[in-house]
XYZ file of C-alpha atoms in Angstrom:
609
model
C -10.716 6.516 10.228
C -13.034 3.675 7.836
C -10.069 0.947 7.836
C -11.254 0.475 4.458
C -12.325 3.578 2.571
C -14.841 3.142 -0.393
C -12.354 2.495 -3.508
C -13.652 6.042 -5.258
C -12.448 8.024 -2.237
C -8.998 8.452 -3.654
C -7.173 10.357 -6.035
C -3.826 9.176 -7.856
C -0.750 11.237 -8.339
C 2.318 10.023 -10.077
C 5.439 10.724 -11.945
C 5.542 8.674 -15.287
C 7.131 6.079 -14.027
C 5.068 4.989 -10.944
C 1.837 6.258 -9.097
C 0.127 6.692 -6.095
C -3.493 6.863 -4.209
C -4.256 8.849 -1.140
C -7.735 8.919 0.010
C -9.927 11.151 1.649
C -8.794 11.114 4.713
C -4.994 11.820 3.661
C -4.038 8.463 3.915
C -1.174 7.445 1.001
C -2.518 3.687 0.780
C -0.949 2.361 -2.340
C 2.040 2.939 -3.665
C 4.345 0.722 -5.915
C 8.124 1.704 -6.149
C 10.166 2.243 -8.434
C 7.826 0.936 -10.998
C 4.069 0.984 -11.126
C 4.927 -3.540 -11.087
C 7.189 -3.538 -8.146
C 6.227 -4.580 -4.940
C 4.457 -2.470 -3.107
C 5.789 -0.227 0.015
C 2.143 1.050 1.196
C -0.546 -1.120 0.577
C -3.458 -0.644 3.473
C -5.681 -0.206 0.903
C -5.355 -4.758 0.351
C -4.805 -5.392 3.835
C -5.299 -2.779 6.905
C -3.453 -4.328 9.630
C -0.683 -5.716 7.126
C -0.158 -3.708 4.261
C 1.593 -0.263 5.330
C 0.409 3.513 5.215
C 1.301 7.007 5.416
C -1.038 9.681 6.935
C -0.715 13.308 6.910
C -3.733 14.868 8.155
C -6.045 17.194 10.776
C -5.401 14.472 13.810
C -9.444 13.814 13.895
C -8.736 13.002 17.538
C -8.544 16.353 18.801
C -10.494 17.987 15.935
C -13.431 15.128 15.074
C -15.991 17.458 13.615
C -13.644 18.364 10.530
C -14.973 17.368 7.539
C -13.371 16.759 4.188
C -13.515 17.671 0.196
C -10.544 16.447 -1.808
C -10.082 18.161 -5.429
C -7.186 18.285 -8.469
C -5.770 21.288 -9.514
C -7.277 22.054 -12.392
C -5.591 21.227 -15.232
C -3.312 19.054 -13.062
C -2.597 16.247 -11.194
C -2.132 18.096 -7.991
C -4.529 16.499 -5.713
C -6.224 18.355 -2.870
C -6.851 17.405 0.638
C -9.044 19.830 2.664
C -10.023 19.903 5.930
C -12.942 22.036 6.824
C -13.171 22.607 10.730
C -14.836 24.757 13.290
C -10.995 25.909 14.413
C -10.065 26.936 10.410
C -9.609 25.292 6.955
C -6.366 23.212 6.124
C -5.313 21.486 3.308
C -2.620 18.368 2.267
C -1.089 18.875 -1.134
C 0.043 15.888 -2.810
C 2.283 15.646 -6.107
C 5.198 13.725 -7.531
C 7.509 15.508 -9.920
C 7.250 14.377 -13.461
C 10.220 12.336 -14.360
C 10.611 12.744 -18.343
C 14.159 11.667 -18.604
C 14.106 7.951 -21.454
C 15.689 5.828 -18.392
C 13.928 4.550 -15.560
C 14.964 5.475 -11.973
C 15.483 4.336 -8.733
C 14.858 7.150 -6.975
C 11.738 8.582 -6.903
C 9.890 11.647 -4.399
C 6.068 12.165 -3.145
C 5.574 15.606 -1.861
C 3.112 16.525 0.888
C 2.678 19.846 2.291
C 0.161 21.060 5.199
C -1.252 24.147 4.829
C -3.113 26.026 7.455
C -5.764 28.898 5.450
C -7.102 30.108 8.281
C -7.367 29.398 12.067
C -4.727 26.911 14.116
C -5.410 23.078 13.272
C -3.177 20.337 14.872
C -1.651 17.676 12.342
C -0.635 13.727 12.712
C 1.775 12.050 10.335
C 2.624 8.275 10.413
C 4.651 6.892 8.205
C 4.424 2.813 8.547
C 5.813 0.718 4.914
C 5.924 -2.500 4.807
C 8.096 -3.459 2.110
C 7.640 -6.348 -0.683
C 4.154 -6.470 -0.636
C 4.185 -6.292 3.381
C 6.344 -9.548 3.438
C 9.330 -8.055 4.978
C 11.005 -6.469 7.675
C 12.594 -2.983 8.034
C 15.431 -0.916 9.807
C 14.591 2.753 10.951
C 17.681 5.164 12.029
C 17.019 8.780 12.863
C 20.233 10.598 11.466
C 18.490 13.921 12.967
C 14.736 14.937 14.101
C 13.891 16.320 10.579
C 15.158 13.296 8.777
C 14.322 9.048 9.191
C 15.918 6.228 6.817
C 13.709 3.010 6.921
C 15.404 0.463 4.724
C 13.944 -2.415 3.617
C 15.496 -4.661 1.099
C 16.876 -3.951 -1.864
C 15.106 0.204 -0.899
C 15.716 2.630 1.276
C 12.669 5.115 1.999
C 13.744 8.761 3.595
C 11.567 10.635 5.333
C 12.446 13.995 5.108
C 10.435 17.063 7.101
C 10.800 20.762 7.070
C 11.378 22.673 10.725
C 7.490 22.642 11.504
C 7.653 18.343 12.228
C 9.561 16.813 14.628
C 10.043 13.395 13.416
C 9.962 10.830 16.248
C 10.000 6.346 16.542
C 7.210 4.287 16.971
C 8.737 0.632 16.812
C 10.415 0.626 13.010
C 7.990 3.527 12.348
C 7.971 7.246 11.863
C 5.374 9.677 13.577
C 4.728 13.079 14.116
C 2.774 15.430 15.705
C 2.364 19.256 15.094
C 0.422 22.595 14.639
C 0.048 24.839 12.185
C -1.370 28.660 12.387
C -3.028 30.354 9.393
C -0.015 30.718 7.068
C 1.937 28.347 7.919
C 2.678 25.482 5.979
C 5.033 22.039 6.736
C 6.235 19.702 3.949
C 7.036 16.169 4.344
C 9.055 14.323 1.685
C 8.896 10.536 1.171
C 12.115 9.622 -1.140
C 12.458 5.838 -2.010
C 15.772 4.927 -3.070
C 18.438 2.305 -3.682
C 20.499 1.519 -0.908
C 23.549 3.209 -0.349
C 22.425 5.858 -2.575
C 23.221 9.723 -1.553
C 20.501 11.161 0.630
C 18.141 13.190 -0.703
C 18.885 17.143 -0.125
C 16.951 18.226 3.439
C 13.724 20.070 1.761
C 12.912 23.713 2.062
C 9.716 26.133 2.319
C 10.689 27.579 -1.029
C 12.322 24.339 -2.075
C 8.795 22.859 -1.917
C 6.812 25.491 -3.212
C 9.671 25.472 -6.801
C 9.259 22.023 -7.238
C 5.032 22.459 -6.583
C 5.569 25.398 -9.479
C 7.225 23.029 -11.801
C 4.860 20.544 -11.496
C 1.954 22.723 -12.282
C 3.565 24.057 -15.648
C 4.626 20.816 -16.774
C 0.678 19.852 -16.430
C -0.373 23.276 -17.892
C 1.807 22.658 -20.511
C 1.287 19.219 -21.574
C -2.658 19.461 -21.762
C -1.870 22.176 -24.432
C -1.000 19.533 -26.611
C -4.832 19.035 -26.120
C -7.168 19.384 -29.356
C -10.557 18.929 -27.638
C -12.838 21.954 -27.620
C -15.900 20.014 -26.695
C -19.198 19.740 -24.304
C -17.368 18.061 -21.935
C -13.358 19.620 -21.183
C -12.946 19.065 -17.709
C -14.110 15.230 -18.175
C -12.200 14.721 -20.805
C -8.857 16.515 -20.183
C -9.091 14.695 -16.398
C -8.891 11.399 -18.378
C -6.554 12.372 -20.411
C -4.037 13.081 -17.165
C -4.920 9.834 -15.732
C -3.756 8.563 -19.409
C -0.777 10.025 -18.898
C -0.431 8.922 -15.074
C -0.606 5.514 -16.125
C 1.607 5.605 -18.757
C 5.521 4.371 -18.115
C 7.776 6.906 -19.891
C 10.967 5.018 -20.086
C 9.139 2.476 -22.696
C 5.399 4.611 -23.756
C 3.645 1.636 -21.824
C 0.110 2.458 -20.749
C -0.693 0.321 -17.473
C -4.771 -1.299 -17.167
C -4.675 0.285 -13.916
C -2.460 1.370 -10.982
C -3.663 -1.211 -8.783
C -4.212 -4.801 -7.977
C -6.175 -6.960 -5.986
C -9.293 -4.353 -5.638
C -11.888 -6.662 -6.232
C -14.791 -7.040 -9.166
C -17.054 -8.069 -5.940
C -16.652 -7.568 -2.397
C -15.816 -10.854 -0.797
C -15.478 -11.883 -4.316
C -12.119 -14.077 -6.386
C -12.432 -11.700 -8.786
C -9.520 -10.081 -7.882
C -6.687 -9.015 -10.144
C -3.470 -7.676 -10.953
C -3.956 -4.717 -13.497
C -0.565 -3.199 -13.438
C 0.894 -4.680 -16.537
C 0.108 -3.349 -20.275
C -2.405 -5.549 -22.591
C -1.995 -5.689 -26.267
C -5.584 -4.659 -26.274
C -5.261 -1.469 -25.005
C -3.155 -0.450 -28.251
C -6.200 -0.560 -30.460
C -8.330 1.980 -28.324
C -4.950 4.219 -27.117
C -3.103 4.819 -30.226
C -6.623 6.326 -32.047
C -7.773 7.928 -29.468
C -4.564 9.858 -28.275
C -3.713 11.141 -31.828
C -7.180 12.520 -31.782
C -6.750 14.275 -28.953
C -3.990 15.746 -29.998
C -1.127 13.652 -28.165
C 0.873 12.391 -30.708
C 4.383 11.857 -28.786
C 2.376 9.553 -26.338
C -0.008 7.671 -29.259
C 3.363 6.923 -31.567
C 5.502 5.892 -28.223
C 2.746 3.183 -27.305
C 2.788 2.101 -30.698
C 6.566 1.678 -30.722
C 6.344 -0.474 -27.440
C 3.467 -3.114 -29.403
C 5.573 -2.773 -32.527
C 8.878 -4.084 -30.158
C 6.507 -6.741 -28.882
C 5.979 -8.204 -32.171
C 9.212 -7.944 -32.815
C 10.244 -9.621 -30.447
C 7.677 -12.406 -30.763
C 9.054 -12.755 -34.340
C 12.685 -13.044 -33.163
C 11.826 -15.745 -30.536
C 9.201 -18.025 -32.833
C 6.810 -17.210 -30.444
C 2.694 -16.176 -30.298
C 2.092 -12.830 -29.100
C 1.554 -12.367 -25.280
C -1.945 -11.027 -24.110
C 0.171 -8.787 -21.660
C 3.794 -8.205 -20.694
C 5.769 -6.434 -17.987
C 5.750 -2.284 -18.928
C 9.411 -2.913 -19.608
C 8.394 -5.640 -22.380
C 8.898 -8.987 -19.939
C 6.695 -11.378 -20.824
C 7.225 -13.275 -17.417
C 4.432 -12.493 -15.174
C 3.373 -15.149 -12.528
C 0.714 -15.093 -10.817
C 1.058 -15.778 -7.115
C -1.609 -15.565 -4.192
C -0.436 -13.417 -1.360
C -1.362 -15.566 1.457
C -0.649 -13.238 4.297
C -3.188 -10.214 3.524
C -7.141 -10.400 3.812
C -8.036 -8.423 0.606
C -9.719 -4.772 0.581
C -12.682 -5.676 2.978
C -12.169 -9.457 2.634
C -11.697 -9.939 -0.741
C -9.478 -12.535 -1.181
C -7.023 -14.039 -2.844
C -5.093 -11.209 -3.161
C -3.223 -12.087 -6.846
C 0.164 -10.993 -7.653
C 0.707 -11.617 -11.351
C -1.314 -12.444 -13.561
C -1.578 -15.923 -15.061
C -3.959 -14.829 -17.882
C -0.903 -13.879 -19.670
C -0.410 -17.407 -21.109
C -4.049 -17.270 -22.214
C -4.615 -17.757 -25.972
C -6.881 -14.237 -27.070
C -6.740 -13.812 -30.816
C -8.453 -10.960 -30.660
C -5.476 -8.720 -29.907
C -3.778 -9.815 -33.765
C -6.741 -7.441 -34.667
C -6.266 -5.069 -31.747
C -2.339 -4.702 -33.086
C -2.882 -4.302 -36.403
C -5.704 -1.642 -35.701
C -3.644 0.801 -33.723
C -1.134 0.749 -37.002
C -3.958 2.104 -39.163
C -4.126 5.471 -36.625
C -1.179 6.858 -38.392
C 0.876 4.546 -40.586
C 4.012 5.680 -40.592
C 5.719 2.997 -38.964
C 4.405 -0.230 -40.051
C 4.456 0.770 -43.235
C 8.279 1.149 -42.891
C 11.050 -1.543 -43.549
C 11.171 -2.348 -40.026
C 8.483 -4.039 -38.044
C 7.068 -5.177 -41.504
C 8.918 -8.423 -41.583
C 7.528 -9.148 -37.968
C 4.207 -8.068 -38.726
C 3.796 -9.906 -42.032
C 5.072 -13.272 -40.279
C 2.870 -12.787 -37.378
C -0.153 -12.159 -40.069
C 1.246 -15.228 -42.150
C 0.441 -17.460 -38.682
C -2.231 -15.940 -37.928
C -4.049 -17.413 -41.266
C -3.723 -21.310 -39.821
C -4.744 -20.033 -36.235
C -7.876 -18.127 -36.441
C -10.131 -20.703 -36.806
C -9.981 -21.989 -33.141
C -11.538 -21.493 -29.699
C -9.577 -19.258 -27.329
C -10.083 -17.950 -24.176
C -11.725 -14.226 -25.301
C -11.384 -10.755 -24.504
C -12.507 -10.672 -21.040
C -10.073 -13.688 -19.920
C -12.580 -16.017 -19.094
C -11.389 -19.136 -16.801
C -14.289 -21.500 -17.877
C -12.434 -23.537 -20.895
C -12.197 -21.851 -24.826
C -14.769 -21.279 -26.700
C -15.537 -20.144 -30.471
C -16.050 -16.304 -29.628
C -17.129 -14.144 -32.032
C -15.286 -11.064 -31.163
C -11.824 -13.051 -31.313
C -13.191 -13.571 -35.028
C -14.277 -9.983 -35.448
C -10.940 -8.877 -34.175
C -8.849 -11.468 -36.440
C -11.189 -10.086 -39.654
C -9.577 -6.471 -38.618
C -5.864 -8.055 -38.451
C -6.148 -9.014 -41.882
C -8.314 -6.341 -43.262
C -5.579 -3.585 -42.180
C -2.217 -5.484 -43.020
C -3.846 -5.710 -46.290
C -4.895 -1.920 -46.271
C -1.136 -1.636 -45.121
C 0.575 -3.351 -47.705
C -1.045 -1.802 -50.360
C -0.603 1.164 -49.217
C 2.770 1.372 -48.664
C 3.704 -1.524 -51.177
C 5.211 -3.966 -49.061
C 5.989 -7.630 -49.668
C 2.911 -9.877 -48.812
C 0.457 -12.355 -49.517
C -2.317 -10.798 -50.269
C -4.627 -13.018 -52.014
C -4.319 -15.237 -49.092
C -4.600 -12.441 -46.287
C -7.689 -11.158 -48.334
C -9.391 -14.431 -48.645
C -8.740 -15.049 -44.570
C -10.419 -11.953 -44.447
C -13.864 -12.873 -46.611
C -13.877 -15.969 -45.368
C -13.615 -14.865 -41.260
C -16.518 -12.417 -42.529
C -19.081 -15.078 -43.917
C -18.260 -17.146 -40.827
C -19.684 -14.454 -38.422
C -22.581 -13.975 -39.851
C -23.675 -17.485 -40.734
C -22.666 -18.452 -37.066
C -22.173 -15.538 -35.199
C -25.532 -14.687 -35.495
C -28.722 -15.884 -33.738
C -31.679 -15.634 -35.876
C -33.828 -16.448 -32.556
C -32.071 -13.549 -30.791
C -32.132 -11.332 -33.834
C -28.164 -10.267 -32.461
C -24.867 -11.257 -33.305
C -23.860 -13.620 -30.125
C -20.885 -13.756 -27.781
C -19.820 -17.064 -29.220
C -21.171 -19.587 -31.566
C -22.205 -22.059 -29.025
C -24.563 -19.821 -27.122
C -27.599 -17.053 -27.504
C -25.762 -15.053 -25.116
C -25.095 -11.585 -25.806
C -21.416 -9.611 -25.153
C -21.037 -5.603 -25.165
C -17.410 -6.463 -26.493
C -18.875 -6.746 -30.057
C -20.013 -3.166 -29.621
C -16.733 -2.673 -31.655
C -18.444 -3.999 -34.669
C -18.966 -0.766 -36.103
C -15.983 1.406 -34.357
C -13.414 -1.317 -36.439
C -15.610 -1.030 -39.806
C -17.152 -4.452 -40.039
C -20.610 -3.205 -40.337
C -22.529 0.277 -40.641
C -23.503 1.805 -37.883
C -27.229 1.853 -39.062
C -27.059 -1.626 -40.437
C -30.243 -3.418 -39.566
C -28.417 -6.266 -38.007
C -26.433 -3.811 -36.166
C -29.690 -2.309 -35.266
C -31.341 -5.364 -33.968
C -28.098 -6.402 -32.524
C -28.015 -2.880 -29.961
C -32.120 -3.204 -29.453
C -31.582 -6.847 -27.881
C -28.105 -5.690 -26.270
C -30.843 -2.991 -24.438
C -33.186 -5.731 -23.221
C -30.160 -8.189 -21.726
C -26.999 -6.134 -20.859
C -28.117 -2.385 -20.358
C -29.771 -1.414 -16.545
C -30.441 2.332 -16.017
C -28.132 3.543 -19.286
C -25.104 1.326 -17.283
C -23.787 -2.108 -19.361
C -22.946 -5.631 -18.196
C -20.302 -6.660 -20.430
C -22.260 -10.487 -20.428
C -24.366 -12.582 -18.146
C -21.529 -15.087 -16.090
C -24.820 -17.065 -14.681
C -26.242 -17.409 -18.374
C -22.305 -17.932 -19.924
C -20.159 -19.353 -17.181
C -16.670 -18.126 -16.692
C -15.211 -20.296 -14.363
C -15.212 -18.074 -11.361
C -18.108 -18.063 -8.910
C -19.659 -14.862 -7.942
C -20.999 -11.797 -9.457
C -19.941 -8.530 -10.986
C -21.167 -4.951 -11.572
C -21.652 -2.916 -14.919
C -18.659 -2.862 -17.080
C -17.721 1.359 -17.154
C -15.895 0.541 -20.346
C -18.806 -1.785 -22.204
C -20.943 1.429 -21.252
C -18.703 4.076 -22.843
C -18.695 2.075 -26.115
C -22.665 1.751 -25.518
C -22.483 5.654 -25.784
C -20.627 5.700 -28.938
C -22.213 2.850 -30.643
C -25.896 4.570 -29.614
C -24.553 8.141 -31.210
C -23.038 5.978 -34.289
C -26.572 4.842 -35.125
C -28.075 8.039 -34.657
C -29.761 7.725 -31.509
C -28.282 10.722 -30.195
C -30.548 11.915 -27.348
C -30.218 8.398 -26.362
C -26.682 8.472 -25.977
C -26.524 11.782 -24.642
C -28.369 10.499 -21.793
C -26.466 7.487 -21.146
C -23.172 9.323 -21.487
C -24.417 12.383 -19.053
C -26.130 9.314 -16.639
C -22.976 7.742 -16.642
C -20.564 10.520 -15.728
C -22.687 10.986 -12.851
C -20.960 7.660 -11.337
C -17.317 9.144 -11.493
C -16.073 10.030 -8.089
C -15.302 13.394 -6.629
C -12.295 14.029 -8.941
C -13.759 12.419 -12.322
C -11.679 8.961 -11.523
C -13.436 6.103 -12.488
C -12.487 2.017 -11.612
C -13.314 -0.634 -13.461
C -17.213 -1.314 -12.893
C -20.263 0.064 -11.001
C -21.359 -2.004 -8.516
C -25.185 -2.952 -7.096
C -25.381 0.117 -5.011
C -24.087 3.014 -7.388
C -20.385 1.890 -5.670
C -17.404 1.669 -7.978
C -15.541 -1.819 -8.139
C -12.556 -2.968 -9.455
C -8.948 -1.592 -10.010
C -8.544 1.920 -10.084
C -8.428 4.106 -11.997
C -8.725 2.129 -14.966
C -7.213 3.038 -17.972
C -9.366 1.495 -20.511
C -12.527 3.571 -18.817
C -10.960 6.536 -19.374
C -9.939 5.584 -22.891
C -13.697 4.970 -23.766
C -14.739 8.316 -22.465
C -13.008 9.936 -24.431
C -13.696 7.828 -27.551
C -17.672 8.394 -26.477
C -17.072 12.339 -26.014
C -15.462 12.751 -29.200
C -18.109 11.001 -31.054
C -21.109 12.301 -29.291
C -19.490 15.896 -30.297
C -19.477 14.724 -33.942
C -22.665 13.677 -34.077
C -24.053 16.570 -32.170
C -22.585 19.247 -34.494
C -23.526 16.793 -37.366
C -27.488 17.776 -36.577
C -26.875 21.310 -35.388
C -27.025 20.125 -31.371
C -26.159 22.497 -28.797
């Protein structure tokens, strides 16, 4: 076993309200319970030694030769572990249950079954947590041999095994070893749990193969919400699960990612915590989910940034970059001292201090996922919080802040923060008029047309030919891709033009985009990072946009080539082809889609096949 397995050779299963990775080699090595921000029980994947694990898989010490291929279920997010073997094929089958209920949970259940297809193959589980991000200790009792209770505190986690696995110690830990013959098939149950709570019921052959039925039909019957009958389904309905994976029910938050700490380069500080819900992600979620089709989803994230402002409103305070997926805005970051980082990478952050950050962008980014549907801003309430938080935001957007991609390096004058505060005023305006509500528009409006002559007297770079990434620099940023997407210029614009053409010369390598040049535009953190997966979705749909379709066909087909075995992409593409970063990222997936739908468009638009 690699003690640390390449960050694409997982998949991620979850049930609404927290999720999972299990890699290749059937190891579960991050999970978070009972919310996708809670501590973490199993964590190898940040720290081998240190950070807990559970295996189920062929024990490679008696069968080394098997080999692997992990898949989904189509239209699912069953994921697939099989072992291919001169002695027969097995697989692991891995699932949590879809929990749809509007309250969040303590209790919560990942299924794994071993399978035997054909042959006899010998199986190894170990179950070792390490609760509180591997900061605390644990009890183990053994009520029976089918059944262990490790509790930890303030969780209990029952391991629960079906007649097949004889559960046995190993210090505070669980282990077991067994055989299966074509046929035959052994389930394993990991329930987490406050303590004192009622066991979980002992599982069952058929008990496990009900619940593995209801989770396929709730799948199968979600993605028929599904509108997309484009080139590219299986892509595109894939990221729409992971959407869904990452998304909290309870409050319709959509998570960055359902990780933290994998890092932006190995060995690298650019490690983060991605397990919280940005602002930002409103403005590409909300669109892009009604257009698929998912309404219920698109109008519940809405709701959640609509509370937000509320609540910002209520307290006489700016809007948060990020907050808690319960609506906290109390996220601090802390370094967790006692774990080495995936492969090194350390400091392994906790938190995430970039909360407190000023970003004015995500006004814009707010007001932009109202104009998807309008049906509730443009009702009595949320319009007195939005109007007030417009209302500030004309004596605050002419200021540095710290930008869209967080920078560390001091606030600058960016000019997608000013692109993105010319959209907050542009659609309250569009908002209020539409729906007649109280406001001042002759001062929103002239916020507006003044924000606009501002970018393009010193946004852009007459030397360059390009509109900048701030107004103290030459330096170029894929953020302002947007440009067009938000409706600031034309697509075909000749700025816009010259502004992708130098974009190709300085941020585009092989079809794949840097987002900006951190040796060229410091950022306050040393090392390096890959191409930006998001900045080179947008690429795709800005290329398609300006009519460069075969252009962006090829970029978009070059870059789904980088998606790992299951179509799961992380954050960025590193050096050597490798994917970097948290995983999967939401905001990657968001921008495929987005780059589908509009290569599709502009495809059938010139008779394309």
């Amino acid at each position: 076993m690699i003690p640390y397995p390449p960050i694409a050779e997982h998949g991620v299963i979850g049930d609404l309200q927290t999720a999972a990775l299990v890699s290749t080699d059937g190891d579960l090595d991050w999970w978070c319970t009972p919310r996708f921000d809670s501590p973490s029980l199993f964590a190898s994947l940040l720290d081998h030694a240190n950070g807990g694990r559970c295996r189920l898989a062929v024990d490679r010490d008696e069968v080394p030769e098997a080999t692997v291929k992990q898949l989904y279920l189509a239209g699912t997010a069953i994921l697939m572990t099989r072992f291919l073997a001169p002695q027969g094929v097995a697989e692991v089958v891995d699932f949590m249950l879809p929990d749809t209920s509007p309250s969040p949970s303590d209790r919560h259940q990942i299924l794994r079954t071993a399978r035997v297809v054909r042959g006899r193959l010998p199986f190894v589980l170990e179950c070792r947590p390490r609760f509180d991000y591997g900061r605390a200790t644990h009890r183990l009792s053994l009520p029976d041999e089918r059944s262990a209770v490790l509790q930890g505190p303030g969780q209990e986690l029952h391991v629960q095994a079906t007649d097949q696995v004889v559960l046995r110690a190993d210090g505070s830990d669980v282990t077991a070893r067994f055989t299966l013959d074509a046929g035959e098939m052994a389930t394993v149950v990991l329930t987490t749990q406050a303590p004192g709570a009622a066991p979980p019921a002992a599982p069952g052959g058929a008990a496990a193969l009900a619940a593995f039925d209801v989770c396929r039909q709730f799948w199968y019957g979600w993605l028929k919400s599904s509108t997309y009958q484009g080139r590219w389904q299986s892509m595109v309905e894939r990221s729409a699960i992971t959407l869904k994976l990452l998304s909290y029910h309870p409050t319709g938050a959509l998570i960055a990612a359902a990780t933290m700490g994998l890092p932006e380069q190995i060995g690298g500080e650019r490690n983060w915590d991605y397990r919280y819900t940005w602002i930002r992600d409103a403005s590409l979620s909300v669109h892009t989910l009604i257009s698929l089709g998912f309404r219920d989803e698109a109008l519940a994230f809405r709701r959640w940034v609509r509370d937000r402002i509320e609540a910002s409103a209520a307290e006489r305070e700016r809007l948060q970059i990020m907050y808690r997926i319960d609506g906290d805005p109390h996220l601090t970051e802390e370094s967790l001292t006692h774990w080495e980082g995936y492969r090194g990478s350390y400091p392994v952050r906790a938190g995430n201090a970039a909360a407190d950050q000023l970003q004015l962008d995500i006004y814009g980014e707010a007001a932009y996922a109202f104009t998807a549907d309008e049906s509730d801003m443009g009702a009595l309430r949320g319009w007195d919080a939005f109007r007030r938080l417009v209302d500030w935001l004309t004596e605050q957007w002419d200021r540095p802040d710290e930008g869209i991609w967080e920078t560390r390096g001091g606030r600058q004058d960016f000019t997608y923060s000013r692109l993105m505060c010319w959209v907050a005023f542009d659609r309250a305006v569009r908002i209020a008029r539409k729906f007649a509500r109280p406001a001042d528009l002759g001062r929103w409006s002239a916020e507006r047309d003044d924000i606009l002559r501002q970018i393009v007297q010193r946004g852009w770079s007459p030397k360059r030919e390009a509109f900048t990434q701030h107004y103290s620099t030459e330096v170029l940023d894929a953020s302002l891709l947007l440009m067009p997407k938000v409706g600031f210029i034309s697509p075909t614009d000749p700025d816009w033009l010259s502004t992708l053409d130098a974009m190709d010369q300085e941020l585009v390598e092989d079809s794949l985009v840097y987002r900006y040049d951190p040796a060229a535009s410091p950022d306050g953190l040393s090392g390096s990072e890959g191409t930006f997966n998001l900045c080179t979705f947008l690429y795709v749909e800005a290329l398609a946009r300006a009519g460069r379709i075969d252009q962006a066909r090829y970029a978009f087909d070059k870059m789904l080539t980088y998606a790992n075995h299951v179509g799961l992409f992380a954050e960025e593409i590193g050096p050597s082809g490798e994917q970097l970063g948290n995983f999967p990222q939401a905001f990657t997936h968001l921008a495929l889609i987005d780059a589908a739908l509009a290569l599709d468009q502009e495809l059938d638009r010139h008779g394309a096949a």
